[in-house]
Amino acid sequence: MNAGTPVESPVRGDSHAGSGGRPAETERPKGRHRAAGRPYLATDALDEIRREVWNTARRAGYAQEAKEIKGSRFALWMNPDKLTERHQAKLAHIQQTNKPLYRAYLIAQQLRLIYRVSYEQAIKLLDAWLAWARRSRLHPFVKLAKTITKQRPGIEAAIQHGLSNARTEQVNTQLRVITRRAYGFHTPEALIALGMLSLGGLCPPLPE
């Protein structure tokens, strides 16, 4: 396949194929908060489309194009202001050769903005985003729009008050690390004590 040959995404609505055969393509961005409407889920939807495009090129025998699509993962994930010249070149290549994937990138980027503007602007932007996602014919984003619509009251509250479950996610992650360190302890009380010492704000007096 030539560099300029389009590889159309087989996402549902654009004739979606099955999601089988995803070797080394299952990682998701770390550190994203698990709340509908957060960029985390938009990135998941975007990466689902990218994997489908990658699979289509790979199965068709377009090895070089498949390699280009696979290598575009971080360019698609990154904030626009963090893109290097190499990442910008990858996005430009996608814009020229794969319209559905580039459209998915733009939809994902717009969802990021709702947490960066005022509450009134965010509500208008969310309305526009939902309309765009519903008519995009990109199944992962159509599905995400349905999820966000169902959970919209909580999302609006999170936008208005600046709330998220980031702190809970952080504590859970730290507790999992402590649990691994506690392997071999004879009782659960020792693990609980270690968690309280590390995360509970306790500061017992130490012996002289």
PDB file of C-alpha atoms in Angstrom:
ATOM      1  CA  MET A   1       0.000   0.000   0.000  1.00  0.00           C
ATOM      2  CA  ASN A   2       1.269   3.439  -0.857  1.00  0.00           C
ATOM      3  CA  ALA A   3       1.552   6.052   1.880  1.00  0.00           C
ATOM      4  CA  GLY A   4      -1.376   7.959   0.474  1.00  0.00           C
ATOM      5  CA  THR A   5      -3.711   4.979   0.092  1.00  0.00           C
ATOM      6  CA  PRO A   6      -6.711   5.324   2.413  1.00  0.00           C
ATOM      7  CA  VAL A   7      -7.576   2.527   4.809  1.00  0.00           C
ATOM      8  CA  GLU A   8     -11.212   2.954   5.766  1.00  0.00           C
ATOM      9  CA  SER A   9     -12.234   2.032   9.287  1.00  0.00           C
ATOM     10  CA  PRO A  10     -14.529  -0.971   9.563  1.00  0.00           C
ATOM     11  CA  VAL A  11     -16.222   0.483  12.658  1.00  0.00           C
ATOM     12  CA  ARG A  12     -19.924  -0.232  13.037  1.00  0.00           C
ATOM     13  CA  GLY A  13     -21.901   2.244  11.012  1.00  0.00           C
ATOM     14  CA  ASP A  14     -18.930   2.325   8.628  1.00  0.00           C
ATOM     15  CA  SER A  15     -19.343  -1.506   8.321  1.00  0.00           C
ATOM     16  CA  HIS A  16     -17.895  -2.594  11.656  1.00  0.00           C
ATOM     17  CA  ALA A  17     -15.944  -5.841  11.866  1.00  0.00           C
ATOM     18  CA  GLY A  18     -15.304  -8.007  14.907  1.00  0.00           C
ATOM     19  CA  SER A  19     -12.721  -6.928  17.465  1.00  0.00           C
ATOM     20  CA  GLY A  20     -10.727 -10.160  17.441  1.00  0.00           C
ATOM     21  CA  GLY A  21      -7.002 -10.328  16.836  1.00  0.00           C
ATOM     22  CA  ARG A  22      -5.590  -7.512  18.939  1.00  0.00           C
ATOM     23  CA  PRO A  23      -2.034  -8.592  19.781  1.00  0.00           C
ATOM     24  CA  ALA A  24      -0.068  -5.915  21.648  1.00  0.00           C
ATOM     25  CA  GLU A  25      -2.931  -3.499  21.068  1.00  0.00           C
ATOM     26  CA  THR A  26      -4.862  -3.714  24.327  1.00  0.00           C
ATOM     27  CA  GLU A  27      -3.107  -1.160  26.490  1.00  0.00           C
ATOM     28  CA  ARG A  28      -5.018   1.933  27.511  1.00  0.00           C
ATOM     29  CA  PRO A  29      -3.691   5.282  28.721  1.00  0.00           C
ATOM     30  CA  LYS A  30      -2.775   5.309  32.391  1.00  0.00           C
ATOM     31  CA  GLY A  31      -3.921   7.837  34.944  1.00  0.00           C
ATOM     32  CA  ARG A  32      -7.319   8.619  33.410  1.00  0.00           C
ATOM     33  CA  HIS A  33     -10.257   8.846  35.802  1.00  0.00           C
ATOM     34  CA  ARG A  34     -13.010   6.288  35.300  1.00  0.00           C
ATOM     35  CA  ALA A  35     -16.015   8.584  34.945  1.00  0.00           C
ATOM     36  CA  ALA A  36     -18.238   8.749  31.877  1.00  0.00           C
ATOM     37  CA  GLY A  37     -17.432  11.976  30.095  1.00  0.00           C
ATOM     38  CA  ARG A  38     -13.844  11.940  31.253  1.00  0.00           C
ATOM     39  CA  PRO A  39     -11.248  11.861  28.442  1.00  0.00           C
ATOM     40  CA  TYR A  40     -10.391   8.324  29.565  1.00  0.00           C
ATOM     41  CA  LEU A  41     -13.464   6.812  27.884  1.00  0.00           C
ATOM     42  CA  ALA A  42     -13.218   9.004  24.789  1.00  0.00           C
ATOM     43  CA  THR A  43      -9.660   7.767  24.370  1.00  0.00           C
ATOM     44  CA  ASP A  44     -10.879   4.187  24.745  1.00  0.00           C
ATOM     45  CA  ALA A  45     -13.432   4.758  21.976  1.00  0.00           C
ATOM     46  CA  LEU A  46     -10.797   6.373  19.768  1.00  0.00           C
ATOM     47  CA  ASP A  47      -8.366   3.523  20.327  1.00  0.00           C
ATOM     48  CA  GLU A  48     -11.036   0.943  19.541  1.00  0.00           C
ATOM     49  CA  ILE A  49     -11.463   2.583  16.142  1.00  0.00           C
ATOM     50  CA  ARG A  50      -7.691   2.775  15.624  1.00  0.00           C
ATOM     51  CA  ARG A  51      -7.343  -0.937  16.357  1.00  0.00           C
ATOM     52  CA  GLU A  52     -10.066  -1.775  13.855  1.00  0.00           C
ATOM     53  CA  VAL A  53      -8.324   0.284  11.179  1.00  0.00           C
ATOM     54  CA  TRP A  54      -5.018  -1.388  12.078  1.00  0.00           C
ATOM     55  CA  ASN A  55      -6.605  -4.832  11.850  1.00  0.00           C
ATOM     56  CA  THR A  56      -8.148  -4.039   8.470  1.00  0.00           C
ATOM     57  CA  ALA A  57      -4.799  -2.944   7.024  1.00  0.00           C
ATOM     58  CA  ARG A  58      -2.965  -5.896   8.588  1.00  0.00           C
ATOM     59  CA  ARG A  59      -5.439  -8.492   7.314  1.00  0.00           C
ATOM     60  CA  ALA A  60      -5.388  -6.948   3.845  1.00  0.00           C
ATOM     61  CA  GLY A  61      -1.620  -7.381   3.726  1.00  0.00           C
ATOM     62  CA  TYR A  62      -0.778  -3.659   3.925  1.00  0.00           C
ATOM     63  CA  ALA A  63       2.075  -4.138   6.388  1.00  0.00           C
ATOM     64  CA  GLN A  64       3.567  -0.645   6.108  1.00  0.00           C
ATOM     65  CA  GLU A  65       0.232   1.100   6.519  1.00  0.00           C
ATOM     66  CA  ALA A  66      -0.625  -1.137   9.482  1.00  0.00           C
ATOM     67  CA  LYS A  67       2.715  -0.213  11.039  1.00  0.00           C
ATOM     68  CA  GLU A  68       1.972   3.505  10.549  1.00  0.00           C
ATOM     69  CA  ILE A  69      -1.445   3.168  12.185  1.00  0.00           C
ATOM     70  CA  LYS A  70      -0.083   1.167  15.100  1.00  0.00           C
ATOM     71  CA  GLY A  71       2.664   3.746  15.591  1.00  0.00           C
ATOM     72  CA  SER A  72       0.135   6.584  15.722  1.00  0.00           C
ATOM     73  CA  ARG A  73      -1.281   5.524  19.084  1.00  0.00           C
ATOM     74  CA  PHE A  74       0.511   8.101  21.225  1.00  0.00           C
ATOM     75  CA  ALA A  75      -0.030  10.883  18.688  1.00  0.00           C
ATOM     76  CA  LEU A  76      -3.775  10.224  18.919  1.00  0.00           C
ATOM     77  CA  TRP A  77      -3.725  10.090  22.724  1.00  0.00           C
ATOM     78  CA  MET A  78      -1.684  13.221  23.399  1.00  0.00           C
ATOM     79  CA  ASN A  79      -3.006  16.708  24.034  1.00  0.00           C
ATOM     80  CA  PRO A  80      -2.506  18.915  20.955  1.00  0.00           C
ATOM     81  CA  ASP A  81      -0.179  21.274  22.836  1.00  0.00           C
ATOM     82  CA  LYS A  82       2.126  18.346  23.693  1.00  0.00           C
ATOM     83  CA  LEU A  83       2.561  17.054  20.148  1.00  0.00           C
ATOM     84  CA  THR A  84       6.053  16.878  18.720  1.00  0.00           C
ATOM     85  CA  GLU A  85       6.759  17.472  15.030  1.00  0.00           C
ATOM     86  CA  ARG A  86       6.854  13.708  14.510  1.00  0.00           C
ATOM     87  CA  HIS A  87       3.444  13.284  16.150  1.00  0.00           C
ATOM     88  CA  GLN A  88       2.024  16.146  14.096  1.00  0.00           C
ATOM     89  CA  ALA A  89       3.280  14.450  10.950  1.00  0.00           C
ATOM     90  CA  LYS A  90       1.539  11.217  11.953  1.00  0.00           C
ATOM     91  CA  LEU A  91      -1.743  13.050  12.500  1.00  0.00           C
ATOM     92  CA  ALA A  92      -1.375  14.791   9.141  1.00  0.00           C
ATOM     93  CA  HIS A  93      -0.873  11.398   7.504  1.00  0.00           C
ATOM     94  CA  ILE A  94      -4.030  10.062   9.180  1.00  0.00           C
ATOM     95  CA  GLN A  95      -5.992  13.130   8.084  1.00  0.00           C
ATOM     96  CA  GLN A  96      -5.010  12.478   4.472  1.00  0.00           C
ATOM     97  CA  THR A  97      -5.409   8.702   4.410  1.00  0.00           C
ATOM     98  CA  ASN A  98      -8.124   7.740   6.902  1.00  0.00           C
ATOM     99  CA  LYS A  99     -11.034  10.120   7.373  1.00  0.00           C
ATOM    100  CA  PRO A 100     -12.998   8.008   9.911  1.00  0.00           C
ATOM    101  CA  LEU A 101      -9.991   7.677  12.226  1.00  0.00           C
ATOM    102  CA  TYR A 102      -9.209  11.379  11.984  1.00  0.00           C
ATOM    103  CA  ARG A 103     -12.861  12.226  12.661  1.00  0.00           C
ATOM    104  CA  ALA A 104     -12.704  10.004  15.742  1.00  0.00           C
ATOM    105  CA  TYR A 105      -9.602  11.911  16.873  1.00  0.00           C
ATOM    106  CA  LEU A 106     -11.408  15.245  16.580  1.00  0.00           C
ATOM    107  CA  ILE A 107     -14.450  13.948  18.475  1.00  0.00           C
ATOM    108  CA  ALA A 108     -12.253  12.680  21.299  1.00  0.00           C
ATOM    109  CA  GLN A 109     -10.388  15.983  21.486  1.00  0.00           C
ATOM    110  CA  GLN A 110     -13.611  17.967  21.766  1.00  0.00           C
ATOM    111  CA  LEU A 111     -14.756  15.931  24.757  1.00  0.00           C
ATOM    112  CA  ARG A 112     -11.544  16.881  26.558  1.00  0.00           C
ATOM    113  CA  LEU A 113     -12.534  20.544  26.375  1.00  0.00           C
ATOM    114  CA  ILE A 114     -15.624  20.264  28.573  1.00  0.00           C
ATOM    115  CA  TYR A 115     -13.381  20.090  31.657  1.00  0.00           C
ATOM    116  CA  ARG A 116     -11.335  23.117  30.609  1.00  0.00           C
ATOM    117  CA  VAL A 117     -14.022  25.781  30.210  1.00  0.00           C
ATOM    118  CA  SER A 118     -16.633  27.382  32.444  1.00  0.00           C
ATOM    119  CA  TYR A 119     -19.703  25.409  33.483  1.00  0.00           C
ATOM    120  CA  GLU A 120     -22.022  27.290  31.097  1.00  0.00           C
ATOM    121  CA  GLN A 121     -19.638  26.793  28.178  1.00  0.00           C
ATOM    122  CA  ALA A 122     -19.129  23.143  29.126  1.00  0.00           C
ATOM    123  CA  ILE A 123     -22.883  22.422  28.993  1.00  0.00           C
ATOM    124  CA  LYS A 124     -23.179  23.954  25.514  1.00  0.00           C
ATOM    125  CA  LEU A 125     -20.072  22.091  24.377  1.00  0.00           C
ATOM    126  CA  LEU A 126     -21.410  18.823  25.804  1.00  0.00           C
ATOM    127  CA  ASP A 127     -24.699  19.284  23.919  1.00  0.00           C
ATOM    128  CA  ALA A 128     -22.767  19.851  20.689  1.00  0.00           C
ATOM    129  CA  TRP A 129     -20.483  16.888  21.400  1.00  0.00           C
ATOM    130  CA  LEU A 130     -23.404  14.517  22.008  1.00  0.00           C
ATOM    131  CA  ALA A 131     -25.052  15.569  18.741  1.00  0.00           C
ATOM    132  CA  TRP A 132     -21.782  15.093  16.848  1.00  0.00           C
ATOM    133  CA  ALA A 133     -21.042  11.698  18.425  1.00  0.00           C
ATOM    134  CA  ARG A 134     -24.562  10.375  17.757  1.00  0.00           C
ATOM    135  CA  ARG A 135     -24.424  11.186  14.060  1.00  0.00           C
ATOM    136  CA  SER A 136     -20.752  10.235  13.586  1.00  0.00           C
ATOM    137  CA  ARG A 137     -21.562   6.663  12.449  1.00  0.00           C
ATOM    138  CA  LEU A 138     -18.616   5.559  14.615  1.00  0.00           C
ATOM    139  CA  HIS A 139     -20.065   2.877  16.854  1.00  0.00           C
ATOM    140  CA  PRO A 140     -17.739   3.363  19.878  1.00  0.00           C
ATOM    141  CA  PHE A 141     -18.660   7.055  20.044  1.00  0.00           C
ATOM    142  CA  VAL A 142     -22.364   6.416  19.440  1.00  0.00           C
ATOM    143  CA  LYS A 143     -22.233   3.986  22.356  1.00  0.00           C
ATOM    144  CA  LEU A 144     -20.287   6.464  24.498  1.00  0.00           C
ATOM    145  CA  ALA A 145     -22.852   9.188  23.754  1.00  0.00           C
ATOM    146  CA  LYS A 146     -25.587   6.889  25.091  1.00  0.00           C
ATOM    147  CA  THR A 147     -23.571   6.246  28.253  1.00  0.00           C
ATOM    148  CA  ILE A 148     -22.916   9.937  28.821  1.00  0.00           C
ATOM    149  CA  THR A 149     -26.595  10.772  28.255  1.00  0.00           C
ATOM    150  CA  LYS A 150     -27.605   8.266  30.940  1.00  0.00           C
ATOM    151  CA  GLN A 151     -25.027   9.605  33.384  1.00  0.00           C
ATOM    152  CA  ARG A 152     -25.347  13.258  32.455  1.00  0.00           C
ATOM    153  CA  PRO A 153     -26.612  14.577  35.842  1.00  0.00           C
ATOM    154  CA  GLY A 154     -23.517  13.221  37.575  1.00  0.00           C
ATOM    155  CA  ILE A 155     -21.251  14.517  34.829  1.00  0.00           C
ATOM    156  CA  GLU A 156     -22.739  18.006  35.040  1.00  0.00           C
ATOM    157  CA  ALA A 157     -22.286  17.971  38.810  1.00  0.00           C
ATOM    158  CA  ALA A 158     -18.655  16.906  38.387  1.00  0.00           C
ATOM    159  CA  ILE A 159     -18.062  19.748  35.908  1.00  0.00           C
ATOM    160  CA  GLN A 160     -19.810  22.337  38.076  1.00  0.00           C
ATOM    161  CA  HIS A 161     -18.067  21.401  41.330  1.00  0.00           C
ATOM    162  CA  GLY A 162     -14.794  20.118  39.933  1.00  0.00           C
ATOM    163  CA  LEU A 163     -15.329  16.667  41.432  1.00  0.00           C
ATOM    164  CA  SER A 164     -13.928  13.344  40.281  1.00  0.00           C
ATOM    165  CA  ASN A 165     -12.982   9.984  41.740  1.00  0.00           C
ATOM    166  CA  ALA A 166      -9.291  10.699  41.201  1.00  0.00           C
ATOM    167  CA  ARG A 167      -8.494  10.567  44.925  1.00  0.00           C
ATOM    168  CA  THR A 168     -10.297   7.236  45.329  1.00  0.00           C
ATOM    169  CA  GLU A 169      -8.452   5.805  42.321  1.00  0.00           C
ATOM    170  CA  GLN A 170      -5.154   7.017  43.762  1.00  0.00           C
ATOM    171  CA  VAL A 171      -5.810   5.446  47.183  1.00  0.00           C
ATOM    172  CA  ASN A 172      -6.931   2.165  45.585  1.00  0.00           C
ATOM    173  CA  THR A 173      -3.751   2.020  43.512  1.00  0.00           C
ATOM    174  CA  GLN A 174      -1.572   2.681  46.553  1.00  0.00           C
ATOM    175  CA  LEU A 175      -3.432   0.020  48.540  1.00  0.00           C
ATOM    176  CA  ARG A 176      -2.793  -2.529  45.789  1.00  0.00           C
ATOM    177  CA  VAL A 177       0.928  -1.721  45.958  1.00  0.00           C
ATOM    178  CA  ILE A 178       0.872  -2.099  49.749  1.00  0.00           C
ATOM    179  CA  THR A 179      -0.937  -5.430  49.379  1.00  0.00           C
ATOM    180  CA  ARG A 180       1.845  -6.727  47.132  1.00  0.00           C
ATOM    181  CA  ARG A 181       4.420  -5.571  49.669  1.00  0.00           C
ATOM    182  CA  ALA A 182       2.455  -7.320  52.427  1.00  0.00           C
ATOM    183  CA  TYR A 183       2.699 -10.724  50.750  1.00  0.00           C
ATOM    184  CA  GLY A 184       3.680 -13.242  53.427  1.00  0.00           C
ATOM    185  CA  PHE A 185       2.156 -11.376  56.372  1.00  0.00           C
ATOM    186  CA  HIS A 186       0.550 -13.843  58.787  1.00  0.00           C
ATOM    187  CA  THR A 187      -2.582 -11.807  59.528  1.00  0.00           C
ATOM    188  CA  PRO A 188      -4.702  -9.223  57.669  1.00  0.00           C
ATOM    189  CA  GLU A 189      -4.274  -6.874  60.636  1.00  0.00           C
ATOM    190  CA  ALA A 190      -0.661  -6.305  59.619  1.00  0.00           C
ATOM    191  CA  LEU A 191      -1.775  -5.257  56.130  1.00  0.00           C
ATOM    192  CA  ILE A 192      -4.458  -2.960  57.573  1.00  0.00           C
ATOM    193  CA  ALA A 193      -1.912  -1.388  59.919  1.00  0.00           C
ATOM    194  CA  LEU A 194       0.504  -0.783  57.044  1.00  0.00           C
ATOM    195  CA  GLY A 195      -2.295   0.833  55.003  1.00  0.00           C
ATOM    196  CA  MET A 196      -3.310   3.077  57.894  1.00  0.00           C
ATOM    197  CA  LEU A 197       0.275   4.122  58.509  1.00  0.00           C
ATOM    198  CA  SER A 198       0.834   4.911  54.837  1.00  0.00           C
ATOM    199  CA  LEU A 199      -2.502   6.493  53.916  1.00  0.00           C
ATOM    200  CA  GLY A 200      -4.487   7.095  57.087  1.00  0.00           C
ATOM    201  CA  GLY A 201      -2.604  10.135  58.310  1.00  0.00           C
ATOM    202  CA  LEU A 202      -1.444   8.371  61.463  1.00  0.00           C
ATOM    203  CA  CYS A 203       1.800   9.505  63.041  1.00  0.00           C
ATOM    204  CA  PRO A 204       2.471   7.376  66.151  1.00  0.00           C
ATOM    205  CA  PRO A 205       5.298   8.490  68.419  1.00  0.00           C
ATOM    206  CA  LEU A 206       8.501   6.619  67.739  1.00  0.00           C
ATOM    207  CA  PRO A 207      10.649   5.234  70.531  1.00  0.00           C
ATOM    208  CA  GLU A 208      13.587   7.363  71.559  1.00  0.00           C
TER     209      GLU A 208
END
